[in-house]
Every structure is written in C-alpha cells, then in structure tokens.
mmCIF file of C-alpha atoms in Angstrom:
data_model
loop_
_atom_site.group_PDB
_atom_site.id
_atom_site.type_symbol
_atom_site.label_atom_id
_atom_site.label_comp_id
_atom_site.label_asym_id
_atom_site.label_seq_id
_atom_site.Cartn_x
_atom_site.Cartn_y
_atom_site.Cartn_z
ATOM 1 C CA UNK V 1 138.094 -5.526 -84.687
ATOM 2 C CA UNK V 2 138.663 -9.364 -84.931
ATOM 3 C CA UNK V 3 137.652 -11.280 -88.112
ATOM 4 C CA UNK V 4 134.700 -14.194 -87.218
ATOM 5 C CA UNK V 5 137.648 -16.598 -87.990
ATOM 6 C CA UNK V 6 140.237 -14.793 -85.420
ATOM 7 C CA UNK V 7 137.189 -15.047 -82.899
ATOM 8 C CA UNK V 8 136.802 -17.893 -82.645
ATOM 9 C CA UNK V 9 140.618 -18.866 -82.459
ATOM 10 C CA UNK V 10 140.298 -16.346 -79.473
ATOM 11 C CA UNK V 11 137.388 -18.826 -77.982
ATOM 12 C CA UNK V 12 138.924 -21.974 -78.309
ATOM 13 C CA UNK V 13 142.148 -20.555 -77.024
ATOM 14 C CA UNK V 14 140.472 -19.478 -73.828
ATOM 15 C CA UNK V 15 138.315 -22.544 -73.298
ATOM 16 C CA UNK V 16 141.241 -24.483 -73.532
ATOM 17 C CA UNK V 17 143.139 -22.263 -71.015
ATOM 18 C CA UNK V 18 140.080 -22.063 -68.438
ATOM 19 C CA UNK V 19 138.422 -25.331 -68.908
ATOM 20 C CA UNK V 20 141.679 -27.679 -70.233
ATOM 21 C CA UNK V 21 143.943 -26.180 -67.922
ATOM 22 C CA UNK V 22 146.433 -25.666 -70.981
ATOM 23 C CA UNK V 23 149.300 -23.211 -70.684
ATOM 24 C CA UNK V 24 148.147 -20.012 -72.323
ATOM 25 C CA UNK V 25 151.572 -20.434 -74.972
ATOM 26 C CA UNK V 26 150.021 -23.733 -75.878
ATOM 27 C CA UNK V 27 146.784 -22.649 -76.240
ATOM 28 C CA UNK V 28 148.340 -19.540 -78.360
ATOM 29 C CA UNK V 29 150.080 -21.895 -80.634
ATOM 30 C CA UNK V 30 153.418 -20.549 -79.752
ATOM 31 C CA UNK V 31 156.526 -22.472 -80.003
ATOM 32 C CA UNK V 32 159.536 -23.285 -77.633
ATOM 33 C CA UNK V 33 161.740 -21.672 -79.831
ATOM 34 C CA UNK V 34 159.262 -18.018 -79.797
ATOM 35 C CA UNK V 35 158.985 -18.485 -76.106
ATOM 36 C CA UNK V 36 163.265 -19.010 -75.998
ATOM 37 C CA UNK V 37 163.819 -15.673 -78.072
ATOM 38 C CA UNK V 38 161.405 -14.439 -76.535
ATOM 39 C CA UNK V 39 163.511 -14.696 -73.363
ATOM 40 C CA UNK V 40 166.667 -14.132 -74.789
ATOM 41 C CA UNK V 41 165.478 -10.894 -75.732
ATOM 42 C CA UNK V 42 164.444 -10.236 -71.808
ATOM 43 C CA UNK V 43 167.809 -11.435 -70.618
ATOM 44 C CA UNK V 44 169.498 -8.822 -73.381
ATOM 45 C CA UNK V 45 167.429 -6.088 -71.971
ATOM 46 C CA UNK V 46 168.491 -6.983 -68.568
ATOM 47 C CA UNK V 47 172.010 -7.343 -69.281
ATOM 48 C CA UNK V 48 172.116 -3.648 -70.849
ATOM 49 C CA UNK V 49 170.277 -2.444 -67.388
ATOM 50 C CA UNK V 50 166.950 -1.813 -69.092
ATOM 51 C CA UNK V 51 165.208 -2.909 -66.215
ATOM 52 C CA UNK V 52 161.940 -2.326 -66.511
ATOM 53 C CA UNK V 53 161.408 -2.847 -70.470
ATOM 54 C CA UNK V 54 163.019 -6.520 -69.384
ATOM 55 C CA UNK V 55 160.212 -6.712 -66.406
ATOM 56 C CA UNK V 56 157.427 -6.449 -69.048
ATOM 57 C CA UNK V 57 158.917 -9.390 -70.908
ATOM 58 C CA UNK V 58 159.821 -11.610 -67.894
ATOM 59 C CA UNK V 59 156.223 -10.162 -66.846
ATOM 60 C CA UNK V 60 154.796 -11.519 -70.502
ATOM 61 C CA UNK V 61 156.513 -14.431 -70.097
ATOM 62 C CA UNK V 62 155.562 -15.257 -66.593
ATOM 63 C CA UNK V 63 151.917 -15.131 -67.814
ATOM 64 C CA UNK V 64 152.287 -17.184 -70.988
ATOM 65 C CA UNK V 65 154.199 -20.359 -69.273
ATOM 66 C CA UNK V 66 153.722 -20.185 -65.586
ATOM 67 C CA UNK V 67 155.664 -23.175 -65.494
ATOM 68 C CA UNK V 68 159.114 -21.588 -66.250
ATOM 69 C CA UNK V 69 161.089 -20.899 -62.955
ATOM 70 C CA UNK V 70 163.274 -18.977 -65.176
ATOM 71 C CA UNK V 71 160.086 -16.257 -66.031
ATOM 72 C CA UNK V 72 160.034 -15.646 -62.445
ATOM 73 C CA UNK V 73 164.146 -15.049 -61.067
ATOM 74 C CA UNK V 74 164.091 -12.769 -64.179
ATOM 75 C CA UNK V 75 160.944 -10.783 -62.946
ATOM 76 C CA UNK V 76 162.483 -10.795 -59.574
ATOM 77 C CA UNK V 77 165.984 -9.517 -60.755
ATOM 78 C CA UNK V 78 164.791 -6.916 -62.516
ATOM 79 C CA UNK V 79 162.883 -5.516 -59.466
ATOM 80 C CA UNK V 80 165.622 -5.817 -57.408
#
C-alpha cells in the first residue's frame, strides 16, 4: 500500500501527465542521466543478445519519454 504522502505524489504525477501534457519521466522526477543509464543498460542487454529482457527496457523507456527516437529503433531491433 502507498503512504497518503506517496499518493498524492502519484496524483499530481498523473494530472500533470493527462492534463499538462508532461512527459511521464518529468512528471516522475527522473533525471536525464537515470533515463541515459537507463538506456545504456538496454543497449548492454542488446549487445549480449538478450533480446527480449532489452525489449522491456526500450519498452519502459518508450513509455517514459515518447520523445526519444532512440526508445523506439531499440524496441524495433530487438524484435527484429
């Protein structure tokens, strides 16, 4: 269960997602360089042919910063 206080972080995160139109990493509070090892970690996995544990980060990724072309060829590659 969620503490009152981690509720309500939950809320505003949303709102500001659905009604600010803010990129759910932003609204998480998580940085460039989280979202960066993040990836490096994906492109590690791909590299040593883990496919599909790299698909569920590029997947993660994809649906934290929709912006990111990169999120997307990484997805892609690994269901090649």
């Amino acid at each position: 269960n969620l503490s009152k206080g981690q509720k309500i972080k939950l809320e505003k995160a949303i709102s500001d997602i659905f009604e600010k139109g803010a990129l759910p990493k932003d609204a998480l509070g998580l940085s460039n360089e989280t979202m960066e090892a993040m990836y490096a970690h994906g492109y590690r996995l791909y590299q040593s042919a883990k496919y599909k544990d790299a698909g569920y980060i590029f997947h993660l990724l994809q649906t934290l910063n929709p912006a990111d072309p990169r999120n997307y060829l990484g997805m892609g590659a690994c269901l090649h």
